[in-house]
Each structure stands twice: as structure tokens, then as C-alpha cells.
Amino acid sequence: MAGKPKLHYTRGRGKMESIRWLLAAAGVEFEEEFIETKDDLEKLRNDGSLLFQQVPMVEIDGMKMVQTRAILSYIAAKYNLYGKDLKERAWIDMYVEGTTDLMGMIMYLPFQPADTKEKNLALIIERATTRYFPVYEKALKDHGHDYLVGNKLSWADVHLLEAILMAEECKPDILSAFPLLQAFKGRTSNIPTIKKFLQPGSQRKPQADEKFIATVRQIFNI
């Protein structure tokens, strides 16, 4: 039996969090080796583990995979979360790219200067409620199923739930105008593997605090 995937990243969310989410949703146990210092990162770079000198990196199936999108699509395909044909895969890709754009805005917010945070938070809320969430609300309505693509859980659903919870951390009532997304959140949060990941003590990471931000700045020279 192959060993558990091993995730190499910091102790925070960042670009690895969506990988943790997808593995957890697929019911796959994984190990983590945390990068805590600049030296830890340099060691990975120097031993040739990082194809482009960047993390996240995931050891899986004998590979040292880098590039978030490549890792996620591999996991989605391996664990049957990537649709039944090319058209379904294309829709999953489109939905995932949309949520990735929104999540990227939220992810970088804690690292922005204090004088721009308020403006950028307002932009996140505006984009979420006018550009992104209306698309998923309409998709659920038009599709008429519990999930975005086909009639089974896919990477698109897992990614959307992660994005919803991140957006609610910015504005708790952000879904107030989106009843189908509210119902979607309730359904997907109760899928056993996801429910387990949402419990305290799981490998899900908390919001970035000042200590974590300082550590990341030190490790990555930002």
C-alpha cells in the first residue's frame, strides 16, 4: 500500500489549504511537514525537491508535485472528483478558476498594508456578491441538482464551500441574498468527510494571525 501523501508548506492556509480540503473531502489521510524557517525552505530547494523553487509541494504516488493547480487536478482525477467526461471537467475547471480568483483576494488581505485593507475588504465583498456568488446561485438553480456539475460531489463543490467559508469570515451574512448557496453550504458541510475536516482538531488551518504573517514574511522575504 502506498504511503500517505506528505504536504510540505507552512503551518497556515495559503495555497496549500485547498489541497488539504480536497484530500480531506476525498477521505484521504495525509501527513504534513511544516516549513518553519527560511532554512527549511532552502533545504527543500537545495535537495532538488522543488521543481520551480516554490511551495506548496506534495509527495504523492512517488512524485514530488509542485504548482497548486497541477496538484489539485491530479488529486481530483485520482479520487473521482473531476467529472465523468471532458465537458464536465471543463465546467469544473471554470467554476474552480472563479473561486480561486475570489479566494486569492481573501488570502492576500492579511498581508496588505493597513491603509489599504478596508478598501480591499470592500472590494472582496463587492466582487463576491456581484461577480462570483450570483454565478454559482444561478448554476445551482439551472442545474437543478445538489451539486454544481453532474449529480455528484466534485472538486468544484469542495472549492466553492471553502470559498464561501472564507468569504463569511470577511462578512458573516455575505450569503443573505443567495438562498441556494445557503442550502448548498448546509448540504456540503454535512458530507461526512467534510464534516470531519470542519471539526476542531482537524488539519484545517485557522485564519492568519499576526504571528503567522510575521513568520511567512521571514520565510519568503516578503
CSV table of C-alpha atoms in Angstrom, one decimal:
chain,number,residue,atom,x,y,z
A,1,MET,CA,0.0,0.0,0.0
A,2,ALA,CA,1.3,3.4,-0.9
A,3,GLY,CA,2.2,5.8,1.9
A,4,LYS,CA,0.1,8.8,2.8
A,5,PRO,CA,0.6,11.9,0.8
A,6,LYS,CA,3.0,14.3,2.5
A,7,LEU,CA,2.4,18.0,2.3
A,8,HIS,CA,5.2,20.5,2.6
A,9,TYR,CA,4.2,24.0,3.5
A,10,THR,CA,3.9,26.5,6.4
A,11,ARG,CA,1.5,26.0,9.3
A,12,GLY,CA,-1.1,28.2,7.7
A,13,ARG,CA,-3.6,28.1,4.9
A,14,GLY,CA,-2.1,29.8,1.9
A,15,LYS,CA,-2.1,27.9,-1.3
A,16,MET,CA,-1.9,24.5,0.4
A,17,GLU,CA,-5.3,24.9,2.1
A,18,SER,CA,-7.3,23.9,-0.9
A,19,ILE,CA,-5.1,20.8,-1.3
A,20,ARG,CA,-5.9,19.9,2.3
A,21,TRP,CA,-9.6,20.5,1.7
A,22,LEU,CA,-9.6,18.3,-1.4
A,23,LEU,CA,-7.7,15.4,0.2
A,24,ALA,CA,-10.0,15.6,3.2
A,25,ALA,CA,-13.2,15.6,1.1
A,26,ALA,CA,-11.9,12.5,-0.7
A,27,GLY,CA,-11.3,10.8,2.6
A,28,VAL,CA,-7.6,10.6,2.2
A,29,GLU,CA,-5.3,10.8,5.2
A,30,PHE,CA,-2.2,12.9,4.8
A,31,GLU,CA,0.9,13.9,6.7
A,32,GLU,CA,2.4,17.4,6.9
A,33,GLU,CA,6.0,18.5,7.2
A,34,PHE,CA,5.9,22.2,8.1
A,35,ILE,CA,8.3,24.8,6.8
A,36,GLU,CA,9.0,26.9,9.9
A,37,THR,CA,12.1,28.8,8.9
A,38,LYS,CA,13.9,30.1,5.9
A,39,ASP,CA,16.5,27.3,6.3
A,40,ASP,CA,13.7,24.7,6.0
A,41,LEU,CA,12.7,26.2,2.6
A,42,GLU,CA,16.3,26.4,1.5
A,43,LYS,CA,16.8,22.7,2.3
A,44,LEU,CA,13.9,21.7,0.0
A,45,ARG,CA,15.3,24.0,-2.7
A,46,ASN,CA,18.8,22.7,-2.4
A,47,ASP,CA,17.9,19.0,-2.4
A,48,GLY,CA,16.1,19.4,-5.7
A,49,SER,CA,12.6,18.7,-4.2
A,50,LEU,CA,11.0,21.9,-5.7
A,51,LEU,CA,10.8,21.9,-9.5
A,52,PHE,CA,10.4,25.7,-9.6
A,53,GLN,CA,11.9,26.5,-6.2
A,54,GLN,CA,8.4,27.1,-4.8
A,55,VAL,CA,5.9,25.5,-2.4
A,56,PRO,CA,3.4,24.1,-2.0
A,57,MET,CA,4.9,20.6,-2.7
A,58,VAL,CA,3.1,17.3,-2.2
A,59,GLU,CA,4.8,13.9,-2.2
A,60,ILE,CA,2.2,11.6,-3.7
A,61,ASP,CA,2.5,8.3,-5.8
A,62,GLY,CA,6.3,8.6,-6.0
A,63,MET,CA,6.2,12.2,-7.3
A,64,LYS,CA,7.2,15.4,-5.7
A,65,MET,CA,4.4,17.6,-7.2
A,66,VAL,CA,4.5,21.3,-7.3
A,67,GLN,CA,2.2,24.0,-8.7
A,68,THR,CA,-1.1,24.2,-6.9
A,69,ARG,CA,-3.3,23.8,-9.9
A,70,ALA,CA,-1.4,20.7,-11.1
A,71,ILE,CA,-1.6,19.1,-7.6
A,72,LEU,CA,-5.3,19.8,-7.2
A,73,SER,CA,-6.2,18.5,-10.7
A,74,TYR,CA,-4.2,15.3,-10.1
A,75,ILE,CA,-6.0,14.7,-6.7
A,76,ALA,CA,-9.4,15.5,-8.2
A,77,ALA,CA,-8.8,13.0,-11.1
A,78,LYS,CA,-7.3,10.3,-8.8
A,79,TYR,CA,-10.2,10.4,-6.4
A,80,ASN,CA,-13.0,10.7,-8.9
A,81,LEU,CA,-13.9,14.3,-8.2
A,82,TYR,CA,-13.2,15.6,-11.7
A,83,GLY,CA,-16.4,14.8,-13.7
A,84,LYS,CA,-17.3,11.9,-16.0
A,85,ASP,CA,-16.2,13.5,-19.3
A,86,LEU,CA,-14.3,16.4,-20.9
A,87,LYS,CA,-17.3,18.7,-20.8
A,88,GLU,CA,-17.9,18.1,-17.1
A,89,ARG,CA,-14.2,18.6,-16.5
A,90,ALA,CA,-14.3,21.9,-18.4
A,91,TRP,CA,-17.2,23.2,-16.2
A,92,ILE,CA,-15.4,22.1,-13.1
A,93,ASP,CA,-12.3,23.9,-14.3
A,94,MET,CA,-14.3,27.1,-14.9
A,95,TYR,CA,-16.0,27.1,-11.6
A,96,VAL,CA,-12.7,26.3,-9.8
A,97,GLU,CA,-10.9,29.2,-11.5
A,98,GLY,CA,-13.7,31.6,-10.4
A,99,THR,CA,-13.5,30.5,-6.8
A,100,THR,CA,-9.7,30.6,-7.0
A,101,ASP,CA,-9.8,34.2,-8.1
A,102,LEU,CA,-12.1,35.2,-5.2
A,103,MET,CA,-10.1,33.1,-2.6
A,104,GLY,CA,-6.8,34.7,-3.8
A,105,MET,CA,-8.2,38.2,-3.0
A,106,ILE,CA,-9.1,37.0,0.5
A,107,MET,CA,-5.9,35.1,1.1
A,108,TYR,CA,-3.7,38.1,0.5
A,109,LEU,CA,-5.8,40.5,2.5
A,110,PRO,CA,-3.9,40.0,5.9
A,111,PHE,CA,-0.6,40.7,4.2
A,112,GLN,CA,-1.7,44.1,2.8
A,113,PRO,CA,-0.8,47.5,4.4
A,114,ALA,CA,-3.3,48.7,7.0
A,115,ASP,CA,-4.2,51.8,5.0
A,116,THR,CA,-5.5,49.7,2.0
A,117,LYS,CA,-7.1,46.8,3.9
A,118,GLU,CA,-10.5,48.4,4.4
A,119,LYS,CA,-10.7,49.4,0.7
A,120,ASN,CA,-9.7,45.9,-0.4
A,121,LEU,CA,-12.1,44.2,2.0
A,122,ALA,CA,-14.9,46.3,0.5
A,123,LEU,CA,-13.8,45.2,-3.0
A,124,ILE,CA,-13.8,41.5,-1.9
A,125,ILE,CA,-17.4,41.8,-0.6
A,126,GLU,CA,-18.5,43.6,-3.8
A,127,ARG,CA,-16.9,41.0,-6.1
A,128,ALA,CA,-18.2,38.1,-4.1
A,129,THR,CA,-21.8,39.4,-4.1
A,130,THR,CA,-21.9,40.7,-7.7
A,131,ARG,CA,-19.4,38.7,-9.8
A,132,TYR,CA,-18.9,35.3,-8.2
A,133,PHE,CA,-21.8,34.1,-6.0
A,134,PRO,CA,-24.5,35.1,-8.5
A,135,VAL,CA,-22.9,32.7,-10.9
A,136,TYR,CA,-23.0,29.7,-8.5
A,137,GLU,CA,-26.5,30.6,-7.4
A,138,LYS,CA,-27.7,30.6,-11.0
A,139,ALA,CA,-25.7,27.4,-11.7
A,140,LEU,CA,-27.4,25.5,-8.9
A,141,LYS,CA,-30.9,26.8,-10.0
A,142,ASP,CA,-30.4,26.0,-13.6
A,143,HIS,CA,-28.8,22.6,-13.0
A,144,GLY,CA,-31.4,21.6,-10.5
A,145,HIS,CA,-29.2,19.2,-8.6
A,146,ASP,CA,-27.4,19.4,-5.2
A,147,TYR,CA,-24.0,19.8,-6.9
A,148,LEU,CA,-22.6,22.2,-9.4
A,149,VAL,CA,-21.6,19.6,-12.1
A,150,GLY,CA,-23.3,16.3,-12.8
A,151,ASN,CA,-25.2,15.0,-9.8
A,152,LYS,CA,-22.3,14.1,-7.6
A,153,LEU,CA,-19.7,15.8,-5.5
A,154,SER,CA,-16.8,17.3,-7.5
A,155,TRP,CA,-13.7,19.4,-6.9
A,156,ALA,CA,-15.9,22.4,-7.9
A,157,ASP,CA,-18.2,21.9,-4.9
A,158,VAL,CA,-15.4,21.4,-2.4
A,159,HIS,CA,-13.6,24.6,-3.7
A,160,LEU,CA,-16.9,26.6,-3.6
A,161,LEU,CA,-17.6,25.6,0.0
A,162,GLU,CA,-14.0,26.6,1.0
A,163,ALA,CA,-14.6,30.0,-0.7
A,164,ILE,CA,-17.9,30.5,1.0
A,165,LEU,CA,-16.5,30.0,4.4
A,166,MET,CA,-13.6,32.3,3.7
A,167,ALA,CA,-16.0,35.0,2.4
A,168,GLU,CA,-18.1,34.6,5.6
A,169,GLU,CA,-15.0,35.3,7.6
A,170,CYS,CA,-14.9,38.7,5.8
A,171,LYS,CA,-18.7,39.3,6.2
A,172,PRO,CA,-20.8,36.8,8.2
A,173,ASP,CA,-24.0,37.5,6.3
A,174,ILE,CA,-22.5,37.5,2.8
A,175,LEU,CA,-24.9,34.8,1.6
A,176,SER,CA,-28.0,36.6,2.7
A,177,ALA,CA,-29.1,37.2,-0.9
A,178,PHE,CA,-28.2,33.7,-2.0
A,179,PRO,CA,-30.7,31.1,-0.6
A,180,LEU,CA,-29.5,28.2,-2.9
A,181,LEU,CA,-25.9,28.8,-1.8
A,182,GLN,CA,-27.0,28.8,1.8
A,183,ALA,CA,-28.6,25.4,1.3
A,184,PHE,CA,-25.5,24.2,-0.7
A,185,LYS,CA,-23.3,25.2,2.3
A,186,GLY,CA,-25.5,23.3,4.7
A,187,ARG,CA,-25.6,20.1,2.5
A,188,THR,CA,-21.9,20.0,1.6
A,189,SER,CA,-20.8,20.9,5.2
A,190,ASN,CA,-22.6,17.7,6.3
A,191,ILE,CA,-20.9,15.3,3.9
A,192,PRO,CA,-19.1,13.0,6.4
A,193,THR,CA,-15.6,13.6,5.2
A,194,ILE,CA,-16.0,17.3,5.0
A,195,LYS,CA,-17.9,17.5,8.3
A,196,LYS,CA,-14.9,15.7,9.9
A,197,PHE,CA,-12.5,18.3,8.4
A,198,LEU,CA,-14.6,21.2,9.7
A,199,GLN,CA,-14.4,19.9,13.3
A,200,PRO,CA,-11.9,21.4,15.8
A,201,GLY,CA,-8.6,19.4,15.9
A,202,SER,CA,-8.6,18.6,12.2
A,203,GLN,CA,-5.8,19.6,9.8
A,204,ARG,CA,-7.8,22.6,8.6
A,205,LYS,CA,-5.8,25.7,9.3
A,206,PRO,CA,-7.1,28.9,11.1
A,207,GLN,CA,-7.2,32.4,9.7
A,208,ALA,CA,-3.8,34.1,9.5
A,209,ASP,CA,-2.8,35.9,12.7
A,210,GLU,CA,0.0,38.4,13.3
A,211,LYS,CA,2.4,35.8,14.4
A,212,PHE,CA,1.8,33.6,11.3
A,213,ILE,CA,2.1,36.7,9.0
A,214,ALA,CA,5.4,37.6,10.5
A,215,THR,CA,6.7,34.0,10.1
A,216,VAL,CA,5.6,33.9,6.4
A,217,ARG,CA,7.3,37.3,5.8
A,218,GLN,CA,10.5,36.0,7.3
A,219,ILE,CA,10.5,32.6,5.4
A,220,PHE,CA,9.6,34.1,2.0
A,221,ASN,CA,11.3,37.5,2.2
A,222,ILE,CA,8.0,39.4,1.7
